[in-house]
Amino acid sequence: MSAVRTMTSLAPHLFRGRRGTAQGGIDLLAVAAFAASAALLEAVVGGFHLFWQRQTDVPPALAAAADPSMGAAATAAVWTMLAAVASAMLLVPIMTLGGAAARMGALGRDRRLAALRLLGATSADVTWLTTLETMLQAAVGFAAGTLVYLVTLPGWALLTFQGQPLGAGEMLLPPLWIAGIGAGLVVLAGLSALLGLSAVRISPLGVARSAGRARLRLVRLLGIAVVVGGWLVAAPIVGRLDVALAAVLIVVSLALFQGTINLVGPLLVQLAGTVLRRGRGPVGVLAGRRLLADPKGAWRGVGGLAAVGFAAGAILVMPPAGASASRTTLDRILAHDLPAGLLLTLAIAVVVAAASTALNQTASVLDRRASLVNLDHLGTPRGVLHRARLLESVVPTVIAALGSTALSTTFFAALLGTSGMAGATASGLLQLAAVLGAGFALLVAAPEGCRPLLAATPAGAGAR
């Protein structure tokens, strides 16, 4: 217990001591990522909570337009199911962003923790210290993100769903819900820190050798066949289920699809790295070796874009607004809310992609400082380093965009096909191209934003 108390008291001092260093910059980025995760997560859960509450307090416009055979509450439940689908699409990348921040911060401390081992600290001591530091970052980020969430509550009134603007009071989560989100984020940060340190043994020898990661196996590809096959069997029965059961089935299936993307994506990145490494040019070889060194880390950098592609696939198979045949008021409300909800989902997914990209690209440059300095001392042109970093970012981006869009199209085509609504349109294709183009441009621009940092890294390393 004395060792635990010592490490607990040491954590704040080490946290403050990294200010003004490269590690301090990584810590700041990690806190910012936790803040973004908390704010977005609270907003997404708040939206679902709003539609859930509106089932018992149906807006007057929707109540007047409700189908008499269904009733107002059952009609409002359709929006709740759609909100659950949108939430499931966004929860995975948002939580992945927080997990990536935790793992990045933990791995960035491995050499300092190895030095503590030389001073007599045990492996359990440094593991507890790292976990505590990361959870402290998550707590600070959660507090900042909650403040952002509370400040932006009035802005939701600009959006109208079910014929009624989203009120700030409706979007405000109960205190217990907010506390639960905070506790979950902090626990996730601690678990992710432990996973991040598992790749390198925290001992002087383990860190100095920079032990490599195990190669990913082709068996991951079976996940696609299992999930897609299961959904093709389950999708036709969705329309015959109770609304609550249908919502549960859709949300669970959607979570499995997104989990499959994150399962297979790193393997595809690894295969792409193998191809690039066998090329003749130095840019491809350098980018390929970096992708092979950490395919999971490269995939985490584009996890947000995978969510964008998944939401864009919904646009591809969604019928145009006019196809709802505005014969009734309910049809007009639904024709307005469906595209508005999709665009809102896409906007949040793009924000997640931007935060994840900025975090991973900047941290990558800082974490590879020694390698970049050595390459510069060997005479590697700066242009080669910039192009390799760009290629290293573009390859996972293309894989994420195309792969997630293909799986999303399969998911929503099977779901909407049960009611005869599926079918790609010219407008859907144009919207899909615009969304993926914006996401691709964002992911390409992010590494370019690191160009000044990359140029300054060798310059601050001292004499050759």
Short mmCIF file of N, CA, C and O in Angstrom, two decimals, residues 20 61 84 115 161 174 209 233 245 264 276 285 310 321 330 353 376 378 392 396:
data_model
loop_
_atom_site.label_atom_id
_atom_site.label_comp_id
_atom_site.label_asym_id
_atom_site.label_seq_id
_atom_site.Cartn_x
_atom_site.Cartn_y
_atom_site.Cartn_z
N GLY A 20 5.89 21.73 -21.42
CA GLY A 20 6.97 22.37 -22.16
C GLY A 20 7.85 21.38 -22.90
O GLY A 20 8.80 21.79 -23.57
N ALA A 61 -47.13 18.73 -33.29
CA ALA A 61 -47.20 18.54 -34.75
C ALA A 61 -47.18 17.07 -35.11
O ALA A 61 -47.92 16.62 -36.00
N ALA A 84 -31.48 5.57 -32.30
CA ALA A 84 -30.65 4.48 -31.78
C ALA A 84 -29.67 4.00 -32.84
O ALA A 84 -28.50 3.72 -32.55
N ALA A 115 13.00 4.21 -16.89
CA ALA A 115 13.97 4.86 -16.01
C ALA A 115 13.55 4.71 -14.54
O ALA A 115 14.41 4.52 -13.66
N PHE A 161 -36.81 18.63 -35.35
CA PHE A 161 -37.19 17.25 -35.63
C PHE A 161 -38.58 17.01 -35.07
O PHE A 161 -38.96 17.59 -34.04
N PRO A 174 -29.77 13.81 -17.59
CA PRO A 174 -29.83 13.80 -16.13
C PRO A 174 -28.42 13.68 -15.54
O PRO A 174 -27.52 13.11 -16.17
N ARG A 209 14.96 -2.31 -26.51
CA ARG A 209 14.90 -3.16 -27.68
C ARG A 209 13.72 -2.81 -28.58
O ARG A 209 13.68 -3.21 -29.73
N VAL A 233 -29.60 -12.87 -43.09
CA VAL A 233 -30.64 -13.76 -42.58
C VAL A 233 -31.58 -13.01 -41.64
O VAL A 233 -32.81 -13.23 -41.64
N LEU A 245 -37.91 -4.50 -30.04
CA LEU A 245 -37.05 -5.61 -30.43
C LEU A 245 -36.32 -5.31 -31.73
O LEU A 245 -35.14 -5.66 -31.91
N VAL A 264 -11.14 -5.98 -39.35
CA VAL A 264 -10.50 -6.31 -40.62
C VAL A 264 -9.60 -5.17 -41.11
O VAL A 264 -8.60 -5.41 -41.79
N LEU A 276 3.71 -2.22 -50.21
CA LEU A 276 4.53 -1.02 -50.35
C LEU A 276 5.99 -1.30 -50.01
O LEU A 276 6.90 -0.77 -50.64
N VAL A 285 8.86 2.24 -49.55
CA VAL A 285 9.50 1.35 -48.57
C VAL A 285 9.35 1.91 -47.17
O VAL A 285 9.01 1.19 -46.21
N PHE A 310 -19.47 4.88 -43.37
CA PHE A 310 -20.63 4.06 -43.00
C PHE A 310 -21.91 4.88 -43.07
O PHE A 310 -22.93 4.40 -43.55
N ALA A 321 -35.82 12.59 -50.82
CA ALA A 321 -36.91 13.13 -49.99
C ALA A 321 -38.25 13.11 -50.71
O ALA A 321 -39.28 12.84 -50.13
N LEU A 330 -47.44 13.53 -41.95
CA LEU A 330 -46.44 12.61 -41.41
C LEU A 330 -45.35 12.33 -42.44
O LEU A 330 -44.16 12.26 -42.10
N ALA A 353 -13.51 12.28 -37.08
CA ALA A 353 -12.40 11.98 -37.99
C ALA A 353 -11.32 13.05 -37.90
O ALA A 353 -10.12 12.74 -37.89
N ASP A 376 17.34 12.10 -40.92
CA ASP A 376 17.87 13.39 -41.36
C ASP A 376 19.39 13.39 -41.34
O ASP A 376 20.04 13.91 -42.24
N LEU A 378 21.27 10.89 -41.78
CA LEU A 378 21.76 10.05 -42.86
C LEU A 378 21.63 10.71 -44.22
O LEU A 378 22.05 10.14 -45.23
N GLU A 392 1.62 7.19 -46.01
CA GLU A 392 1.26 6.42 -44.81
C GLU A 392 -0.14 6.78 -44.33
O GLU A 392 -0.84 5.94 -43.74
N PRO A 396 -4.33 3.99 -45.50
CA PRO A 396 -5.43 3.60 -44.60
C PRO A 396 -6.71 4.38 -44.86
O PRO A 396 -7.82 3.85 -44.64
#
